[in-house]
């Protein structure tokens, strides 16, 4: 096959994409499919949430995983690279509500779940189209959905196992609650949000009748006030500890207590404890065994216990309470403040703390073991381990896994209506839905009347089993045994506290082992001048992946994705994508130029003579192979891409091709074979080095120039380049740098003299006192003349440069002169 005059990615890329799928280019080899047992490199790919349109931030991070998959595959590993979709839970429900304008309350639980399945299936097909077009080398045979049968079975087995080990428990307790999403959420699903608020100072009354000022941002919680707290060493209040204080407007009394968490420097130093305003209130309630007053409901509105404020939103109740305090002269001060509030990461709604029955997984009792597990995992980049460690150290809650939603994995249990006991489903019958199925046996008390658990599991409770789901633990135990523990967990740095932590928890609780060897954390692709994080559930940002791919090529988008390493955020840059397109075009043009010299060429080393230029390029090739290999082995793909690109542009395209033209065009030149051999070796190696980053253009060139010689159906199934020790030479590299200095000096002269770089020179003079250097220059005569366009060349150790212009020096070693 010959290379077309112009490379058209809009035609070539889809064709290659189809070819790879038809031929199973990226298929994981089962035991009966490979004669030799290659080492396995298994990837626990992030299951993408079905919550909206993909954006370039996803193309950015998922490309990083693919760079590594392709690299290790070319290094001889049997790569297990599945794809997952996290399509159960709140994100998908919100997408359905937004797209279809319906809620579960309107259409019923069953109909709503059917719509969720329908929409998520549609969304995931779109995702797969984009991933395949981007060139992800996924084995699509191992795709899974977190709501499919095996995922539900695995997740339900996990719960039953934890329950039997007393690691899962249910209790009525203060719970982090999202009023917008109407569900409990986990500590890991909280973000901090800065907002403008108001600090009001109100008057409580001491037993003596004196005023006690209290500053708060939540006066609407006065009805739920159960105590006041001061620091035990705050001398302003030590004499009041244990006394009773009257709550303004409402008239009931609460105790004034001491606790080190009360900050003497904040407000007046005295603070009210309400059930519940924040997590500190919860801790005080537990620690000091305080009464419970619930005045905020699950819808975020005030309950009947709030009296005349019942039915109001918390904001409206706050405004009315402030007005009444002011009217009764109980408001001392109002001041605007910037406040950091805890919000649900999905919707940015400030959370409340409500008492409800919830299911939890024990983690607080295992902090030390979970910290030790983190120490045994390789973190890329290493500093991301600090985020994990700080998260574990600062855990304040067990993991709440129950959600008051509809589209999720059901808890496999019922409650006996007579004695209240929990009845677990039979494991051999999993997965089950307790709302439509009944237990197979009666309760121990003899009752056969059961109430199903209607809550569903948190989506992280399922995705935390992704190694077992992707590895088909239940369906194919032999496969799971081969791929586990996984080699790599790639994921975003923002979900260390959720997906990474939760998976480690599950692996520790179930198997007392690590789920993977390495965690590689990608950053975000940020949009706009301010670098805003983009979200598929909130519009997907300004640039769609397919739009960029169709405009510039998938390789160009991947080039941009490779510009920044693991753990780093980057701006979405159309300029860098354009630069990627330019690189693709240049690579194609170099291949097109080389085609006439390499067509039918069989590389041989016997009888060929290499010039200093050839030896320099081959020596540089050894250096770039070694450097890129080491970098990729250490997950530093961005630096590796930079090294390869620099070699291609500077060494191969800009210099070597210009130097070897005289020889390679000259049919009768005895040095022509050396140039052909060097060009063949350098171009093929460059393609292989670029292949993880630019899979399409490298594949097309490989098919056109090299596949017939190498006997592989795809460049991606060839071996990663090995550094030929016979080519390695620091002396050859140093000699090549001198040749480049000569070429650069002549180019500079032409540019300063406003002469075309392609213009010929009548004569070039090179003079050096170093005889060995002069010999090297003489051996490179044709190449020097080729790159400088000199019709004549004089090389010597003592040339008198009559009438010539001295234009450069290299440390006094060589003098260059020329005649115009």
PDB file of C-alpha atoms in Angstrom, residues 30 117 129 200 243 263 319 412 469 480 545 761 790:
ATOM      1  CA  UNK A  30      -7.318 -15.953  27.287  1.00  0.00           C
ATOM      2  CA  UNK A 117     -32.273   2.043  32.151  1.00  0.00           C
ATOM      3  CA  UNK A 129     -18.740   5.824  20.101  1.00  0.00           C
ATOM      4  CA  UNK A 200     -26.065  38.026  63.643  1.00  0.00           C
ATOM      5  CA  UNK A 243     -25.928  27.422  84.584  1.00  0.00           C
ATOM      6  CA  UNK A 263     -13.523  28.728  69.745  1.00  0.00           C
ATOM      7  CA  UNK A 319     -35.265  36.047  57.414  1.00  0.00           C
ATOM      8  CA  UNK A 412     -30.771  -7.868  49.572  1.00  0.00           C
ATOM      9  CA  UNK A 469     -16.938  -6.735  38.569  1.00  0.00           C
ATOM     10  CA  UNK A 480     -10.322 -13.043  38.039  1.00  0.00           C
ATOM     11  CA  UNK A 545     -14.763  15.850  22.013  1.00  0.00           C
ATOM     12  CA  UNK A 761      26.360  28.749  -1.557  1.00  0.00           C
ATOM     13  CA  UNK A 790      27.084  24.417  -0.704  1.00  0.00           C
TER      14      UNK A 790
END
